Tab-separated table of C-alpha atoms in Angstrom:
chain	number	residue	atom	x	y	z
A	1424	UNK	CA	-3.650	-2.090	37.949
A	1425	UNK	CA	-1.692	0.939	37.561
A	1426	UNK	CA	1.013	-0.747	35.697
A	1427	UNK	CA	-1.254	-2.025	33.533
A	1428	UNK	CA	-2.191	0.973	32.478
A	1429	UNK	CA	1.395	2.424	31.730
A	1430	UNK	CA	2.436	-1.037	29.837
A	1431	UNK	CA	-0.847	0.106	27.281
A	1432	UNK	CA	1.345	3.213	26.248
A	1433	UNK	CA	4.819	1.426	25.991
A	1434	UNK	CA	6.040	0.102	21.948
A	1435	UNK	CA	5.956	-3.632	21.878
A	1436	UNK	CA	8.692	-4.184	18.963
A	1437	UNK	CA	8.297	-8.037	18.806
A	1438	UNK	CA	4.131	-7.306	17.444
A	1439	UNK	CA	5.127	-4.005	15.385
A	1440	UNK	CA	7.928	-6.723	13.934
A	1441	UNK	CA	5.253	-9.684	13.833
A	1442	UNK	CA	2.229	-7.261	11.966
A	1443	UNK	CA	5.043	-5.966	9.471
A	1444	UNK	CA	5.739	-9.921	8.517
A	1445	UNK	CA	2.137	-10.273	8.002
A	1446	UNK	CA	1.395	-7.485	6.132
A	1447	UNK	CA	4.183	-8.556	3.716
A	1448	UNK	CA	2.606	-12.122	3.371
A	1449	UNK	CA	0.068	-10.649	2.633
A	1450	UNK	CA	0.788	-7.887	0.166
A	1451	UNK	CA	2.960	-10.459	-1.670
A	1452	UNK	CA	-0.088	-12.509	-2.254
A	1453	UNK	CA	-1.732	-9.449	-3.943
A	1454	UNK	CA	1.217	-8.881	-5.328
A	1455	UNK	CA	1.020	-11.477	-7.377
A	1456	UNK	CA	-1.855	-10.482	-9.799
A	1457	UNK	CA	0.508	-7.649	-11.570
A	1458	UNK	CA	3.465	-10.266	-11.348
A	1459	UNK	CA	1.433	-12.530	-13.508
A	1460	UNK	CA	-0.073	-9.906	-16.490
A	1461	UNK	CA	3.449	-10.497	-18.596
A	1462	UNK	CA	2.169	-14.279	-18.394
A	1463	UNK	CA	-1.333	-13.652	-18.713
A	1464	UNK	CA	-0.868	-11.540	-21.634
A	1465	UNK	CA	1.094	-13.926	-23.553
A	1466	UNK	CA	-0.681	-17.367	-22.707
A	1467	UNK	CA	-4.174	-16.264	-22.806
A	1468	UNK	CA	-3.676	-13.458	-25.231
A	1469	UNK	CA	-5.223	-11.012	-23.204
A	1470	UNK	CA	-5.498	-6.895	-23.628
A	1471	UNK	CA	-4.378	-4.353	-22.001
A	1472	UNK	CA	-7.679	-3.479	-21.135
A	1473	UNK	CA	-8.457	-6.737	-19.496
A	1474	UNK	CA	-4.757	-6.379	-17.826
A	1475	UNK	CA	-6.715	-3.696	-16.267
A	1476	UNK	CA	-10.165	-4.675	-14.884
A	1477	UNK	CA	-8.215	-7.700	-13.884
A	1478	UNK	CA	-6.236	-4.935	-11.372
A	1479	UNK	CA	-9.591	-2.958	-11.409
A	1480	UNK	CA	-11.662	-5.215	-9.830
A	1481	UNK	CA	-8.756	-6.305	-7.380
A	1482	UNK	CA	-8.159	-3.458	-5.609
A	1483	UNK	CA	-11.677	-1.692	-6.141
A	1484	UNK	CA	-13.175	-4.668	-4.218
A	1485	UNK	CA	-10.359	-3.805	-1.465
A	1486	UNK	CA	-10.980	-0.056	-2.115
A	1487	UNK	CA	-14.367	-0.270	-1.431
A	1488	UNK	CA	-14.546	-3.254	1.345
A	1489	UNK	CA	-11.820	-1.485	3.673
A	1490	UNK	CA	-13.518	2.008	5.086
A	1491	UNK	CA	-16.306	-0.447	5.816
A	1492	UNK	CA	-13.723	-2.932	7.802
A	1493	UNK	CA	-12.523	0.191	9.239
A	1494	UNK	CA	-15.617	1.496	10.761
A	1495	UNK	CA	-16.836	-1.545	11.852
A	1496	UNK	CA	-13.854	-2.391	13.938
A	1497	UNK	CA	-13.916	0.975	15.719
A	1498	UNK	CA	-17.338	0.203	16.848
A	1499	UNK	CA	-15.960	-3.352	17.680
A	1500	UNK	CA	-12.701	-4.708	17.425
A	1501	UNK	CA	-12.510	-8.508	15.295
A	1502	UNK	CA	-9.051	-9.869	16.060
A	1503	UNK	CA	-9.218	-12.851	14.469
A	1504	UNK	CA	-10.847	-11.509	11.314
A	1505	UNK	CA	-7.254	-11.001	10.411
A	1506	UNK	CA	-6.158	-14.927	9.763
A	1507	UNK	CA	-9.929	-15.071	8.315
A	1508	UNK	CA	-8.726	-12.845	5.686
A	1509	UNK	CA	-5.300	-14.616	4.779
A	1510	UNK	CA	-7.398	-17.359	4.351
A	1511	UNK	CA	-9.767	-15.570	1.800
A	1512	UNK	CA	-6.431	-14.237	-0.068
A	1513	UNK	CA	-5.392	-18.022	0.452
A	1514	UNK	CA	-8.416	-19.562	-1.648
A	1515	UNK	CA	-8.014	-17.016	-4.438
A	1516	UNK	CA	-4.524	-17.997	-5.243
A	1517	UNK	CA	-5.060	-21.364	-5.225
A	1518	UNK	CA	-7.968	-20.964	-7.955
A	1519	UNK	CA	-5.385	-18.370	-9.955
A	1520	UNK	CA	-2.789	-20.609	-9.980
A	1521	UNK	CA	-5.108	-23.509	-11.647
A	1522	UNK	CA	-7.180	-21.692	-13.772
A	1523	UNK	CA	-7.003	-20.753	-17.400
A	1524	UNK	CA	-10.642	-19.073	-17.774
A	1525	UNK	CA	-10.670	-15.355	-17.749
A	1526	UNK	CA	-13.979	-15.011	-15.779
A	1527	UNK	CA	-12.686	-17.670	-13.355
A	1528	UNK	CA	-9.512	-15.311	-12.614
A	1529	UNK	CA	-11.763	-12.259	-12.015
A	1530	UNK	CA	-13.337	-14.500	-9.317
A	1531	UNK	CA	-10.355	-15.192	-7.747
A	1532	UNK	CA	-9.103	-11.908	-7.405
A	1533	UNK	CA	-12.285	-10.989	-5.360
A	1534	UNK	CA	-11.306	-13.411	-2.569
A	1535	UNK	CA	-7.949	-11.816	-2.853
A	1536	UNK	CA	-9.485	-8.235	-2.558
A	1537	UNK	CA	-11.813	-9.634	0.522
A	1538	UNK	CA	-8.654	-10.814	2.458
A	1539	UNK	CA	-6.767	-7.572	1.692
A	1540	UNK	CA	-9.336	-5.384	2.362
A	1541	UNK	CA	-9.639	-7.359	5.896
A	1542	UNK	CA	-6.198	-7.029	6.583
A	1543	UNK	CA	-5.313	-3.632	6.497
A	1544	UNK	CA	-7.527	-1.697	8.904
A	1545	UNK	CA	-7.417	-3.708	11.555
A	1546	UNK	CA	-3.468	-4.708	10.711
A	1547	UNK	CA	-2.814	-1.050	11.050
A	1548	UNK	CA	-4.487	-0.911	14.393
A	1549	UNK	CA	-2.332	-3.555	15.358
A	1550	UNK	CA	-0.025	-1.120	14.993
A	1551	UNK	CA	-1.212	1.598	16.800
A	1552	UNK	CA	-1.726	-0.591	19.907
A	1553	UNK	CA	1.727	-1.730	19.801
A	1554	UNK	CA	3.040	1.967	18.865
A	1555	UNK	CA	2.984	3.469	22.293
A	1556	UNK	CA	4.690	7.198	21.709
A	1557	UNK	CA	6.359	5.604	18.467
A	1558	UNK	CA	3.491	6.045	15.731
A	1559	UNK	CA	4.825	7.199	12.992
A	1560	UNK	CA	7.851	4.527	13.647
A	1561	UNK	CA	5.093	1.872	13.754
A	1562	UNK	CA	3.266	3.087	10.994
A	1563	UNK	CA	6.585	3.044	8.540
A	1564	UNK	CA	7.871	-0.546	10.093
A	1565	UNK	CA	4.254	-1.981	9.115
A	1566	UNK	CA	3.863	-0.215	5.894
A	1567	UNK	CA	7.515	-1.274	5.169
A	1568	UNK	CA	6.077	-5.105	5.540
A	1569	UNK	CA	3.213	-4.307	2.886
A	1570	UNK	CA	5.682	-2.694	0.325
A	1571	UNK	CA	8.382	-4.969	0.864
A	1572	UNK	CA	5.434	-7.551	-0.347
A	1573	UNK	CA	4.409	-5.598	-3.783
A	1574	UNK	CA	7.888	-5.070	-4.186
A	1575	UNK	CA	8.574	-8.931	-4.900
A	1576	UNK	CA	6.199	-8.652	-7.484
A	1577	UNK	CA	8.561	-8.456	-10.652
A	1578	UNK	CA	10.914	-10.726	-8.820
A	1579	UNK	CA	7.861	-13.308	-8.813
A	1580	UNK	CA	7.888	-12.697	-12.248
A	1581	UNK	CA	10.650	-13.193	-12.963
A	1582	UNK	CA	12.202	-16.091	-11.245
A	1583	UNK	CA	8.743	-18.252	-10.423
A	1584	UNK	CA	6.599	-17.357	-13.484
A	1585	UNK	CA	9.193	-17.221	-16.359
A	1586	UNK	CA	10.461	-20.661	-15.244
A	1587	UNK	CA	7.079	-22.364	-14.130
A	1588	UNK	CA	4.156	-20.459	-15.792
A	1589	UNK	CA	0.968	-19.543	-14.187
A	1590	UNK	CA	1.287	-22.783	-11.930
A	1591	UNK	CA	3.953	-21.114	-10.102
A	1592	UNK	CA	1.419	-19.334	-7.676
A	1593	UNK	CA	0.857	-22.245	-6.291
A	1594	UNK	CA	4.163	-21.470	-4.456
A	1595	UNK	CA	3.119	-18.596	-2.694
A	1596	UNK	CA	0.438	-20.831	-0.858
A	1597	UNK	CA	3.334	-21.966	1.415
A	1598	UNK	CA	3.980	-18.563	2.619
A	1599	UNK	CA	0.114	-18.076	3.139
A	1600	UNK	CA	-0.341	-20.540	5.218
A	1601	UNK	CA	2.308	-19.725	7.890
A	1602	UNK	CA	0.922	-16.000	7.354
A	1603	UNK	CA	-2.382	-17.718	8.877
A	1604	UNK	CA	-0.897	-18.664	11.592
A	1605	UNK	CA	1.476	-16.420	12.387
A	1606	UNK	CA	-2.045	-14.004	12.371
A	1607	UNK	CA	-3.495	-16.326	14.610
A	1608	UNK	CA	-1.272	-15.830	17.235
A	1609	UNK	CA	-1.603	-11.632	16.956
A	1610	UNK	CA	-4.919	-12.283	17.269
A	1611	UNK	CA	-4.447	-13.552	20.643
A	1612	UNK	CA	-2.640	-10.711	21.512
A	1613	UNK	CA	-4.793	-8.322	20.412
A	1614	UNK	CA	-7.735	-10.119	21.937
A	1615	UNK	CA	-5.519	-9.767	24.962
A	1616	UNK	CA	-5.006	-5.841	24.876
A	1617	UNK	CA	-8.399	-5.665	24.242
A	1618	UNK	CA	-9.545	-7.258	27.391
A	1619	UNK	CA	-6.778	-5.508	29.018
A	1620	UNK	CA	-8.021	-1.795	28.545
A	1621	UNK	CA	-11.327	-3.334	29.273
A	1622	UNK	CA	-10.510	-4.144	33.012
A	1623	UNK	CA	-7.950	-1.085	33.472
A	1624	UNK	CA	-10.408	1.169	31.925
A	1625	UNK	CA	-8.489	2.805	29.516
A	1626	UNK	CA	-8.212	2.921	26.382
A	1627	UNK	CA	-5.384	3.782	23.567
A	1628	UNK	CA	-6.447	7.433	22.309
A	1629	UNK	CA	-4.044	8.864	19.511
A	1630	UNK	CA	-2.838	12.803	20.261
A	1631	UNK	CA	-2.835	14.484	17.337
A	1632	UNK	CA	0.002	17.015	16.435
A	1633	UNK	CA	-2.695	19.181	14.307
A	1634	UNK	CA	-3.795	22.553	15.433
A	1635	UNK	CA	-7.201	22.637	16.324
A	1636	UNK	CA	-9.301	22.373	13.216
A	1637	UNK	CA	-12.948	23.014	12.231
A	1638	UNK	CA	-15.303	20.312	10.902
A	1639	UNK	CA	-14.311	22.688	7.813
A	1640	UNK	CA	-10.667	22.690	7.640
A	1641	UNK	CA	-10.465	18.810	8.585
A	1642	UNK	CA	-12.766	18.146	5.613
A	1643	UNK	CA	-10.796	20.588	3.382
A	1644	UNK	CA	-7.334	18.787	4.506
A	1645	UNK	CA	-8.620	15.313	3.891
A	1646	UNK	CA	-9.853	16.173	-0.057
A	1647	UNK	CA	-5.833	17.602	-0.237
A	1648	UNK	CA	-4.781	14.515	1.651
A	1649	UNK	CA	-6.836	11.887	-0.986
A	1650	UNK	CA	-6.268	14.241	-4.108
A	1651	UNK	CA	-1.850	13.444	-3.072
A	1652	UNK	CA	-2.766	9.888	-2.189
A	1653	UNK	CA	-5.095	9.545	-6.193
A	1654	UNK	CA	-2.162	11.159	-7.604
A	1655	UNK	CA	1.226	8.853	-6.237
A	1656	UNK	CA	-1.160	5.758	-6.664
A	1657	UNK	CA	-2.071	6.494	-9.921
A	1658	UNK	CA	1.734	6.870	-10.662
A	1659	UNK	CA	3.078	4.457	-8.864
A	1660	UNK	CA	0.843	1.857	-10.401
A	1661	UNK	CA	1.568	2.858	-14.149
A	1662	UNK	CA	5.119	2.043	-12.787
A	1663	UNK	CA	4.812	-0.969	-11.267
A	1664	UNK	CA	2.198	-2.270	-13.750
A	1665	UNK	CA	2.466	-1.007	-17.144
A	1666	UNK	CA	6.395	0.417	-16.996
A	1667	UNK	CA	7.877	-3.175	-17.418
A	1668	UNK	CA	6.331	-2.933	-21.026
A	1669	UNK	CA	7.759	0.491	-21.787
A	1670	UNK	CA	11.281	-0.504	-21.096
A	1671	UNK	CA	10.677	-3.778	-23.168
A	1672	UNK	CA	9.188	-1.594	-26.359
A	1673	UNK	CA	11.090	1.660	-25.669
A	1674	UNK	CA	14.453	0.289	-24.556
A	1675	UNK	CA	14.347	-3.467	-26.098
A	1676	UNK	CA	15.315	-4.867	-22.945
A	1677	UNK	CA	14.443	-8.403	-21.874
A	1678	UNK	CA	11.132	-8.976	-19.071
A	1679	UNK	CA	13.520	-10.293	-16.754
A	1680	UNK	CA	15.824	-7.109	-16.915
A	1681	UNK	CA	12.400	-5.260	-17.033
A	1682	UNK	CA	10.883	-6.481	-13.900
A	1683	UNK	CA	13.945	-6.283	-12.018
A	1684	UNK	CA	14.124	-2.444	-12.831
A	1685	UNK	CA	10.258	-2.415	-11.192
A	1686	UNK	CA	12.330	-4.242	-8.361
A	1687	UNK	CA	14.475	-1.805	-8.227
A	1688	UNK	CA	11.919	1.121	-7.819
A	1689	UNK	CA	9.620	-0.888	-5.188
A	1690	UNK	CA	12.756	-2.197	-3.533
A	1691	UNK	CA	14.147	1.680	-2.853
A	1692	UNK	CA	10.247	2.261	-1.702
A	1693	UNK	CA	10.676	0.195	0.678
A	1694	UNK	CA	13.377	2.104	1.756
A	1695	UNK	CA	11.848	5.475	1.505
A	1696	UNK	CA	8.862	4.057	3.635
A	1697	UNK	CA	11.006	3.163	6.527
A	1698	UNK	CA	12.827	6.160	7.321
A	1699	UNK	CA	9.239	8.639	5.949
A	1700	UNK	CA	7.839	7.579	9.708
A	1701	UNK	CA	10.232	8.111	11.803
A	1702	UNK	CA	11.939	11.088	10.357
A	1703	UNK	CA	7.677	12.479	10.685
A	1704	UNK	CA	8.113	12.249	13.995
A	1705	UNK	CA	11.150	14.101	14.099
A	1706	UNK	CA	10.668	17.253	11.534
A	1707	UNK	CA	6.454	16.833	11.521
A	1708	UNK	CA	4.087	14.771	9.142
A	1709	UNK	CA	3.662	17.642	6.614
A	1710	UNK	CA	7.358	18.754	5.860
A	1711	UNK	CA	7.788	14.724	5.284
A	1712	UNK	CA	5.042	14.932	2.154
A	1713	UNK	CA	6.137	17.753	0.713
A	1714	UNK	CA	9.879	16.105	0.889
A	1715	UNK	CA	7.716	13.099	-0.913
A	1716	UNK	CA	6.100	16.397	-3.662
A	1717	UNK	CA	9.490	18.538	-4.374
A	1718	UNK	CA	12.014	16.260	-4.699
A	1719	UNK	CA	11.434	13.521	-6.911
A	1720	UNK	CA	9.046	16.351	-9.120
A	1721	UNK	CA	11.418	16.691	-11.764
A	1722	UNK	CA	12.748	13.540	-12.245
A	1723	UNK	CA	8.836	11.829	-12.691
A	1724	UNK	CA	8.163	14.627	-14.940
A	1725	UNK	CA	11.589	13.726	-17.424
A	1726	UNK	CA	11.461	10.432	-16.922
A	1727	UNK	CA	9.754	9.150	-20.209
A	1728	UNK	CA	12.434	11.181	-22.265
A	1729	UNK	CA	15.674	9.783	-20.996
A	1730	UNK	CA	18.069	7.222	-21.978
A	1731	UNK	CA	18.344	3.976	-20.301
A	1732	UNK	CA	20.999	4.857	-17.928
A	1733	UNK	CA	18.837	7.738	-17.070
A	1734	UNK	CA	16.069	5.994	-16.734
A	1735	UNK	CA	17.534	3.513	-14.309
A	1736	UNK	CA	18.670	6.257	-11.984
A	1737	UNK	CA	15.691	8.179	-11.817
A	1738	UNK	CA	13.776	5.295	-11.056
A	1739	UNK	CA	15.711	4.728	-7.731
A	1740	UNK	CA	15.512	8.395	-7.217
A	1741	UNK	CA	11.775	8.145	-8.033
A	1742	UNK	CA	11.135	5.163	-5.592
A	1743	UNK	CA	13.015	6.411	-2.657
A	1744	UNK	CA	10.964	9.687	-2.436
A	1745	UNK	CA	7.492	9.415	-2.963
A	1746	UNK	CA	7.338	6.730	-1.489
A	1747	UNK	CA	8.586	8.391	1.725
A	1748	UNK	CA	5.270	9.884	2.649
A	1749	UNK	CA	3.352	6.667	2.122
A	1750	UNK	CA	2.891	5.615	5.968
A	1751	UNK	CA	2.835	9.210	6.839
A	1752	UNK	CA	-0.412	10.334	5.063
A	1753	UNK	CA	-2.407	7.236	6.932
A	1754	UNK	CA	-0.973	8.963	10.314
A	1755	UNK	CA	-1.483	12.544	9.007
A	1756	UNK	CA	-4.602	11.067	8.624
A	1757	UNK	CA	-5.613	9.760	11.561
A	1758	UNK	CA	-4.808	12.643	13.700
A	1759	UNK	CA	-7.054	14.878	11.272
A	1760	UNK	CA	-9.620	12.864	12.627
A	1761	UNK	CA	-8.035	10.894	15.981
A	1762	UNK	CA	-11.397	9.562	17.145
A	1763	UNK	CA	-11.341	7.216	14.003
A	1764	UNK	CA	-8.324	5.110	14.348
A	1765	UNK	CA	-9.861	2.300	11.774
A	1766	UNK	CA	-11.722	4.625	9.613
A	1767	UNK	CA	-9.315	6.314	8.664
A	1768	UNK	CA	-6.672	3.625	8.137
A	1769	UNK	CA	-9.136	2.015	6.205
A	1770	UNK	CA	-10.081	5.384	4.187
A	1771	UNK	CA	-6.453	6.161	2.969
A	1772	UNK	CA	-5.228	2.513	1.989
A	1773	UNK	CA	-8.783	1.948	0.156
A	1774	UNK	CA	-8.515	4.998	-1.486
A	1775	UNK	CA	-5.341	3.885	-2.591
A	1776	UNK	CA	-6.292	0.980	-4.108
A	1777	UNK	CA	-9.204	1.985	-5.487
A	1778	UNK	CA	-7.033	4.763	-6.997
A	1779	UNK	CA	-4.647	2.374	-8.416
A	1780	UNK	CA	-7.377	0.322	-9.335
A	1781	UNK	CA	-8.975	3.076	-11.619
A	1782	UNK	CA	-5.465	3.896	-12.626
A	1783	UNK	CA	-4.803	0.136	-14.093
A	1784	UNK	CA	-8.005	0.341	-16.084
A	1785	UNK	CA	-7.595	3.876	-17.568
A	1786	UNK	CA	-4.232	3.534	-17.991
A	1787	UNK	CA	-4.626	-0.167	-20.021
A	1788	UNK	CA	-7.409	1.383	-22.093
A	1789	UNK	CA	-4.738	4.678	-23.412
A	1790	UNK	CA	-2.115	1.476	-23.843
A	1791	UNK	CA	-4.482	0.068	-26.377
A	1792	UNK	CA	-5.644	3.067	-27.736
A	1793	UNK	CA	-3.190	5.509	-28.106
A	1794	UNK	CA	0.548	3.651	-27.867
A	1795	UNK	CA	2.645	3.109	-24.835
A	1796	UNK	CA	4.759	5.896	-25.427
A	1797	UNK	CA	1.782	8.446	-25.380
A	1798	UNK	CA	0.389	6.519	-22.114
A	1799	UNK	CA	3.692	7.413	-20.032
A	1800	UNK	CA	3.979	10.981	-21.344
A	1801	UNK	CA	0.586	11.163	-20.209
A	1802	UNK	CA	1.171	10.183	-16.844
A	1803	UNK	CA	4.531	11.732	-16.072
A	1804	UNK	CA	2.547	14.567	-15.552
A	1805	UNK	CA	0.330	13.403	-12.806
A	1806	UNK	CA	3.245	14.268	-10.048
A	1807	UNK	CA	2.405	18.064	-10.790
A	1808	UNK	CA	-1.404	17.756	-8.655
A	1809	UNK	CA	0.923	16.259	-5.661
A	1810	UNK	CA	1.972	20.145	-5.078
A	1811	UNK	CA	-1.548	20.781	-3.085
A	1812	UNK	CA	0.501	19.453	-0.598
A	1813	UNK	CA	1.710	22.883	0.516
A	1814	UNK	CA	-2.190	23.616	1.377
A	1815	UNK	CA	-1.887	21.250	4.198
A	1816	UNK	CA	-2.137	22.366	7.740
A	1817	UNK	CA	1.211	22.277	9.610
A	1818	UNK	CA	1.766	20.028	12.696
A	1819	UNK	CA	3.999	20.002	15.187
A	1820	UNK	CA	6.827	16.954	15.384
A	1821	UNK	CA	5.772	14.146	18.022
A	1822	UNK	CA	9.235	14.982	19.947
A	1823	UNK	CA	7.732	18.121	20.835
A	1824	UNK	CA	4.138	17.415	21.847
């Protein structure tokens, strides 16, 4: 029995490696709604503004569906809720890829924004049961899964929707359905650790590195915590949504060349994301954010004015950094409130879709009304409301709790 108990706090690499695969199936899936707008646009003549409640009602559905996931799985876990979800994302592709009604695609992007919304609480507390002492590790390998996903985006639309047109989603149902099952069989593990704290009577409780904090100060650190997560996901989605047209009206460069530039930024996200988690639990979860606020500052503020070359640059630059703290403010998170493992997950990553979703939408209604150019001004100056950062209470680093 005792040994039992100790194998619930060791890292199990082979899930935190199988939850990350998922999470990229799965994110790639969502992923591609914004691959398909440059298509959408031109074949069904669409706006900017219905680019936008397309992405609106996406990730508002997920916005709003996940806290609710969240809570309801800390009152009671639902393992295999998570290939239930796939499947839901599964069914909404296949009616995107077939469809050529506007109303029809709105539809499908709610069973999209069901699955995802699924998927991400209780993925991340996949996570955390496989995390042992290695949390903000875990958290950065399964967050690198779900940007990894978004980051194929403008590769999707590139290579599968240039060449084969809106039909081309249909390719991504491939990769859905081994996502299913490779979700079935986590779900048998997780059943498994479930029924395994049950009989050793012990449960996986998250330490927080925080000070002790009143009700006050937790609720004053979580409105700085969302107002940096409504900021970098209002940014990141005018980049990884509306930019491609900038650099195809500002710079005259092709939509390939364009998209792969988006690549480009997600792809060094990626990167950022990785190393943001475990570095946290080296040098603490708050110097890691404001590494994600100072840093990449100037470039997102001169970013609109530069020439190509420039622009190029910066956007790895860009990418790299504040993207770093993306896994570390659902951590930071969770240890403002430790008792809430799903909540919170679920609080973050909704709010950051819901943020991007509300970005998409007022950010394709300035498009239309006031010029592209005048749009990404605009928004280079979002990056500035990321410095409430230093406002943050300080942890300590994991190594020396």
């Amino acid at each position: 029995m005792n040994k039992k108990i100790e194998n619930l706090n060791n890292p199990v690499y082979p899930i935190m490696i199988a939850i990350a695969v998922a999470h990229l199936i799965n994110d790639t899936m969502q992923a591609v709604i914004p691959a398909m707008f440059p298509i959408l646009k031109s074949d069904l003549g669409l706006t900017f503004t219905q680019i936008g409640l397309i992405s609106f009602v996406l990730n508002m559905f997920a916005s709003v569906l996940q806290p609710v996931v969240g809570f309801a799985s800390d009152k009671k876990p639902m393992p295999y809720a998570l290939p239930i979800g796939m499947a839901s994302s599964f069914i909404g592709i296949a009616i995107i890829a077939f469809t050529s009604q506007y109303w029809i695609i709105i539809i499908a992007v709610l069973f999209i924004g069901f699955g995802s919304a699924i998927f991400h609480p209780e993925g991340s507390r996949v996570s955390f049961m496989a995390a042992g002492s290695k949390r903000g590790l875990a958290q950065s390998i399964y967050q690198v899964g779900g940007n990894s996903g978004q980051a194929l985006a403008p590769l999707i639309s590139a290579y599968i929707f240039a060449i084969f047109g809106q039909r081309g989603a249909a390719i991504v149902l491939v990769v859905a359905a081994i996502g299913i099952l490779l979700l079935s069989k986590i779900a048998t593990w997780y059943k498994k650790q479930l029924e395994q704290e049950r009989i050793a009577k012990k449960k996986r409780v998250l330490v927080s590195n925080l000070p002790p904090l009143t009700k006050k100060q937790v609720g004053i650190a979580l409105t700085l915590l969302f107002t940096i997560i409504f900021a970098r996901s209002f940014y990141t989605t005018n980049i990884t949504s509306f930019y491609v047209f900038y650099l195809m009206n500002h710079y005259g460069v092709s939509l390939q060349l364009g998209q792969i530039l988006i690549f480009t930024f997600m792809a060094f996200g990626v990167v950022g994301t990785f190393f943001g988690g475990s570095l946290s639990d080296r040098i603490g979860r708050k110097n890691v954010i404001l590494l994600s606020v100072v840093v990449p500052m100037p470039f997102c503020l001169a970013l609109p004015y530069v020439p190509l070359w420039a622009a190029m640059l910066f956007l790895v630059i860009i990418g790299t950094l504040i993207m770093i703290s993306f896994s570390v403010t659902v951590v930071y998170a969770q240890e403002l409130v430790p008792t809430k493992i799903g909540t919170m997950a679920g609080l973050t990553t909704g709010f950051a879709f819901g943020m991007g979703a509300i970005g998409a939408m007022v950010i394709g209604v300035l498009m239309d009304h006031r010029g592209i150019d005048f749009t990404m001004m605009v928004v280079s100056l979002l990056p500035l409301l990321l410095l409430v950062a230093f406002f943050l209470p300080k942890d300590k680093p994991a190594s020396t709790v």
